[in-house]
CSV table of C-alpha atoms in Angstrom, one decimal:
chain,number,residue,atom,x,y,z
O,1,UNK,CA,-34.3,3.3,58.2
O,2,UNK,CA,-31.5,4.0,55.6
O,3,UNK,CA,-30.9,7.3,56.9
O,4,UNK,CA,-30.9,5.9,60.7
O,5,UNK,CA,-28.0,3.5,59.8
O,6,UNK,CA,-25.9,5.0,57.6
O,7,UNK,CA,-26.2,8.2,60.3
O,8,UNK,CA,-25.3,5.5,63.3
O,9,UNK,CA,-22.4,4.2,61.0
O,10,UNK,CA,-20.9,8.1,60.7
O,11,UNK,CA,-20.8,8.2,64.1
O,12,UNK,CA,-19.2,5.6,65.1
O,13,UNK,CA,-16.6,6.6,62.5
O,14,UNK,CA,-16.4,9.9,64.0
O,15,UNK,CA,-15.4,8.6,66.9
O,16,UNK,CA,-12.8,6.2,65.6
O,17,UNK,CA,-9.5,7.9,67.5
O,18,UNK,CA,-11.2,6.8,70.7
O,19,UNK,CA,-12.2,3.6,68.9
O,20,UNK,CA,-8.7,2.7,68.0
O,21,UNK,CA,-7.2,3.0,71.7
O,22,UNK,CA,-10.1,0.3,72.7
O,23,UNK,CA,-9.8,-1.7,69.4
O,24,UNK,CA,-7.2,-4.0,71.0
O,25,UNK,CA,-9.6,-4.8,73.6
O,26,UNK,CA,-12.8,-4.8,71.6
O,27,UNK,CA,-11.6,-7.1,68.7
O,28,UNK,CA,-11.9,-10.3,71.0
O,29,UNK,CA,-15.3,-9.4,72.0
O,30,UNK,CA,-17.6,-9.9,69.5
O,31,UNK,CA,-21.0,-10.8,68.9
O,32,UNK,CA,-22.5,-13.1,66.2
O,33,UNK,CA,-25.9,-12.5,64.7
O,34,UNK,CA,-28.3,-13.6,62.2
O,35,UNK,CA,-29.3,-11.2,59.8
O,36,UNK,CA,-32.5,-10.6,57.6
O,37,UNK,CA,-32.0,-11.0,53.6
O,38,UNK,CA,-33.8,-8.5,52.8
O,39,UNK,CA,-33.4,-4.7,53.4
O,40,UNK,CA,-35.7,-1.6,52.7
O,41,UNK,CA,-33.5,0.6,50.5
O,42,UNK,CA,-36.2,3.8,50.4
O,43,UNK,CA,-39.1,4.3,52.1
O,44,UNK,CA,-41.2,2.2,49.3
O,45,UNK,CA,-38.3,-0.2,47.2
O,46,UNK,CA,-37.2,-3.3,49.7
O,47,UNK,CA,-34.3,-5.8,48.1
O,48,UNK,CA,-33.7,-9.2,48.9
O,49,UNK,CA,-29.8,-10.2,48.7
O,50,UNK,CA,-29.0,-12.5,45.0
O,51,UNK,CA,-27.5,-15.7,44.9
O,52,UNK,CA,-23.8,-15.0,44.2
O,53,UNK,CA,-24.8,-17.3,40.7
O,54,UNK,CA,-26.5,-14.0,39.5
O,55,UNK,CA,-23.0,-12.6,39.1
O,56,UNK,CA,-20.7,-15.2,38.2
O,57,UNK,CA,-22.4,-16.0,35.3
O,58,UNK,CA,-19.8,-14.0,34.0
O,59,UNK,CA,-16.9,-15.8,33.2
O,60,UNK,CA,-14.7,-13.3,33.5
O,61,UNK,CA,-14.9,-12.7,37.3
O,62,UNK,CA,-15.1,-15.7,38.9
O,63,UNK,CA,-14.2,-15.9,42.3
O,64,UNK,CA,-14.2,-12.4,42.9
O,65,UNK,CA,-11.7,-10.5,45.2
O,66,UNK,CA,-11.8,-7.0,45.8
O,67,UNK,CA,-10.7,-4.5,48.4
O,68,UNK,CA,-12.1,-1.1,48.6
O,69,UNK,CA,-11.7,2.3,50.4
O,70,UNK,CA,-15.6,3.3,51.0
O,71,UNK,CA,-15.9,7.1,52.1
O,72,UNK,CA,-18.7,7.6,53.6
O,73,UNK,CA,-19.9,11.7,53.5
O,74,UNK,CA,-22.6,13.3,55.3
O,75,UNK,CA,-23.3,16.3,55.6
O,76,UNK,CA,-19.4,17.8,56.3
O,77,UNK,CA,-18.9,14.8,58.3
O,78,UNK,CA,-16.8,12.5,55.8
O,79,UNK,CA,-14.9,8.8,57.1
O,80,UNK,CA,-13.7,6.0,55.6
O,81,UNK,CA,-13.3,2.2,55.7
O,82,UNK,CA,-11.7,-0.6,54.2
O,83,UNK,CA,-13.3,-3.5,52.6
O,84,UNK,CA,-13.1,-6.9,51.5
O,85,UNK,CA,-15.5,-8.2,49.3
O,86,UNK,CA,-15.1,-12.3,48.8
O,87,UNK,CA,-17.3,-14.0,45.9
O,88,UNK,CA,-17.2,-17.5,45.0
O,89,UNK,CA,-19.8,-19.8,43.8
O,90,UNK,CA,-20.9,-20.9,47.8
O,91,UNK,CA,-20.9,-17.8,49.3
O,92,UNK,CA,-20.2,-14.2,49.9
O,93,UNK,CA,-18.3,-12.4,52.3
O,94,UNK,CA,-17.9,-8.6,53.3
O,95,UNK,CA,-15.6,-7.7,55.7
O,96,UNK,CA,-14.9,-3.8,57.5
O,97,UNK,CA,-11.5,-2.8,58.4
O,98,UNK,CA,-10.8,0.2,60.4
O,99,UNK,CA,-8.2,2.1,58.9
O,100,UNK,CA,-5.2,-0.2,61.1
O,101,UNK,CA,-6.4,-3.2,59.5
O,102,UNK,CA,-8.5,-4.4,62.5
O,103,UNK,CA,-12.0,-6.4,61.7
O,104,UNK,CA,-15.0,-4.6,62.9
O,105,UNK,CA,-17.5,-6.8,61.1
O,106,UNK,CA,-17.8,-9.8,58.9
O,107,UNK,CA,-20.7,-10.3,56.8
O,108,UNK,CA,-21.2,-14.0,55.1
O,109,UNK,CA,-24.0,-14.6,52.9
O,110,UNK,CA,-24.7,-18.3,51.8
O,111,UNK,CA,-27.9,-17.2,48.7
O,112,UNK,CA,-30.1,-18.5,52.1
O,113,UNK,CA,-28.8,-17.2,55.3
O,114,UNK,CA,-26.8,-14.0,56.2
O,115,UNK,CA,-24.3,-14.4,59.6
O,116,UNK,CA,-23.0,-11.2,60.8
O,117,UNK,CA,-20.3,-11.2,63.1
O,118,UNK,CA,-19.1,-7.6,64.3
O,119,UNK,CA,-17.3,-6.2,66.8
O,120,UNK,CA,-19.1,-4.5,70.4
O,121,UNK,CA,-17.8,-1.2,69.5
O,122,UNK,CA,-20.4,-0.9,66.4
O,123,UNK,CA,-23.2,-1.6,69.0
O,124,UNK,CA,-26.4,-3.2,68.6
O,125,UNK,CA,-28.0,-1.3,66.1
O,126,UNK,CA,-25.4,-1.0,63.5
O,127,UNK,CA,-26.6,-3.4,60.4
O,128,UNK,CA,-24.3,-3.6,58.3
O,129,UNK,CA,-26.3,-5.8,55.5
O,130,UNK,CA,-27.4,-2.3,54.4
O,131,UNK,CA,-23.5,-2.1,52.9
O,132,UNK,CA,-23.7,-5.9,51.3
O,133,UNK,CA,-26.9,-4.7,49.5
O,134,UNK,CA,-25.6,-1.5,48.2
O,135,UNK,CA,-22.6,-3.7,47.2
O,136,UNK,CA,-24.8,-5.5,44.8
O,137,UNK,CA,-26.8,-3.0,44.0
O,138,UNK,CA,-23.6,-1.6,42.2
O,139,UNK,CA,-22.0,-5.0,40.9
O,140,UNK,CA,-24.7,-7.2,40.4
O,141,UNK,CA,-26.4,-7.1,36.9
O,142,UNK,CA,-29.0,-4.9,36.6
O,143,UNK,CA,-31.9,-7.1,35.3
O,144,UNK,CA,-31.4,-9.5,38.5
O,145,UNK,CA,-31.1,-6.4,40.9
O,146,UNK,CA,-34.7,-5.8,39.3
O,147,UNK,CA,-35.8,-9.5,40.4
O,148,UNK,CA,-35.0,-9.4,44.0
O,149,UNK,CA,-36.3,-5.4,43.9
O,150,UNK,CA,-39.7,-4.4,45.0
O,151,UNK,CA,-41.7,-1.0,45.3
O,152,UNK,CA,-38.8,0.4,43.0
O,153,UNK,CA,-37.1,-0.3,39.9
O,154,UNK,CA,-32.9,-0.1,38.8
O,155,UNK,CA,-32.2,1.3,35.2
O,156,UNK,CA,-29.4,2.7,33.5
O,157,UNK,CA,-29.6,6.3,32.8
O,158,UNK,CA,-28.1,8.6,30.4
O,159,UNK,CA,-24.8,10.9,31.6
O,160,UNK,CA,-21.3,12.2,30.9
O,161,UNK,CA,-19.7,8.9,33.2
O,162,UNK,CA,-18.8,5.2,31.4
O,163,UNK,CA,-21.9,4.1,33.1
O,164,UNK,CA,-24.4,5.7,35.7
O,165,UNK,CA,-27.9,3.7,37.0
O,166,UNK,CA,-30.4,4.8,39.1
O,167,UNK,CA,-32.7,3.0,41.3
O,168,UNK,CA,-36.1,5.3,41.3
O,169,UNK,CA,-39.3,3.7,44.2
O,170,UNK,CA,-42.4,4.1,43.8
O,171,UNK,CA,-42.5,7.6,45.2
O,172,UNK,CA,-39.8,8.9,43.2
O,173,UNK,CA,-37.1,8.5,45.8
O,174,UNK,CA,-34.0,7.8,44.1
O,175,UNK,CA,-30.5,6.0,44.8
O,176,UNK,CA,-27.9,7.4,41.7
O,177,UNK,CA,-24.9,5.1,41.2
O,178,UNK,CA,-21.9,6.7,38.8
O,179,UNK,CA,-19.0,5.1,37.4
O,180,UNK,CA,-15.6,6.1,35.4
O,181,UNK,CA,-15.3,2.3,34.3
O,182,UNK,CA,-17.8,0.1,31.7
O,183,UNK,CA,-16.6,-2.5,33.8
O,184,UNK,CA,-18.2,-2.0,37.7
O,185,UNK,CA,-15.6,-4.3,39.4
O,186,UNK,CA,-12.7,-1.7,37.8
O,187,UNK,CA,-14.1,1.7,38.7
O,188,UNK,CA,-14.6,4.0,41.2
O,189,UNK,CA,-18.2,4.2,42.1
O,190,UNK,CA,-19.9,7.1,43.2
O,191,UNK,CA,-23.6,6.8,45.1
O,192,UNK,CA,-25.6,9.0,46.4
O,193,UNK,CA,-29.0,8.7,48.3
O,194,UNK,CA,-30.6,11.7,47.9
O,195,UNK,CA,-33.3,11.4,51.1
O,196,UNK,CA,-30.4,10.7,53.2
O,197,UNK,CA,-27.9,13.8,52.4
O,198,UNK,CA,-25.5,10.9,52.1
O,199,UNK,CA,-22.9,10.0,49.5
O,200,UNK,CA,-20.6,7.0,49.0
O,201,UNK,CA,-17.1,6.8,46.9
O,202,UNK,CA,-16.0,3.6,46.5
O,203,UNK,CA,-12.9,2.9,44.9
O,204,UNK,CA,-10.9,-0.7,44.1
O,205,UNK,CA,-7.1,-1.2,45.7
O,206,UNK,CA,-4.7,-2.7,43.3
């Protein structure tokens, strides 16, 4: 399942100089969907999305505002995208840029329901709650990663980086997250998904 969307995603990034000739069109025609909560990130671990309270418990990043440039690699194929990640204490919102600024999805999660609104040109089976999970998955606290985590488990593991965690399933299939910052929301953050041949850099804009 990972492998199928993140494989679908490349694609369509692949094919973005055709994209971009169409965006104009394409950005009023989009479609709005409800989305499930809860994702399989392996073949065996499954995560339901936290409550944005699991993070802000943390007084020093409330109301959280970051963009990101997310490359995506695969194989030799390698894209990227922009992103906006919005956390308050009601809600939280992803949006994907393409790289002239243009929305091609907005994700908004409310800790009960999860509304995706993307653009036609990602097509139907483009999910992009796959991306919101891995977000938390790297910025949410480890211990309530764990609570929301089944058929796997997230720890932090020993390694030449400020900070590097793992998420290992029942099977031993594992998801390895890196970072060059103690502090997630301030580094660049490396993960790669081993089953998948696929590897994501994600790195804050100023």
């Amino acid at each position: 399942m990972l492998l199928n969307l993140f494989g679908h995603f490349i694609d369509v990034l692949s094919r973005r100089v055709v994209a971009l000739l169409l965006l104009s069109f394409l950005t009023a025609c989009s479609q709005q969907i409800a989305r499930q909560t809860c994702v399989p990130l392996t073949s065996e671990a499954q995560y339901c999305l936290n409550p944005t309270s699991s993070v802000l418990t943390d007084a020093q990043h409330r109301d959280i505002n970051l963009t990101q440039m997310v490359n995506f690699t695969r194989g030799q194929d390698s894209h990227e995208l922009l992103t906006q990640l919005d956390v308050n204490s009601q809600r939280m919102t992803l949006v994907g840029l393409a790289p002239l600024g243009q929305a091609l999805f907005t994700l908004v999660y409310d800790g009960q329901t999860l509304q995706s609104e993307q653009s036609l040109l990602l097509g139907e089976q483009f999910k992009a709650e796959y991306l919101m999970a891995i977000m938390q998955l790297i910025y949410w606290p480890t211990e309530q990663v764990n609570q929301q985590l089944s058929g796997g488990n997230l720890i932090t593991i020993s390694c030449d980086m400020a900070l590097c965690k793992q998420l290992v399933d029942d099977n031993g299939a594992s998801i390895t997250l890196t970072y060059n910052n103690i502090d997630p929301w301030l580094a660049q953050v490396n993960v790669d998904i081993d089953a998948a041949d696929i590897h994501l850099q994600i790195n804050p804009i100023e």
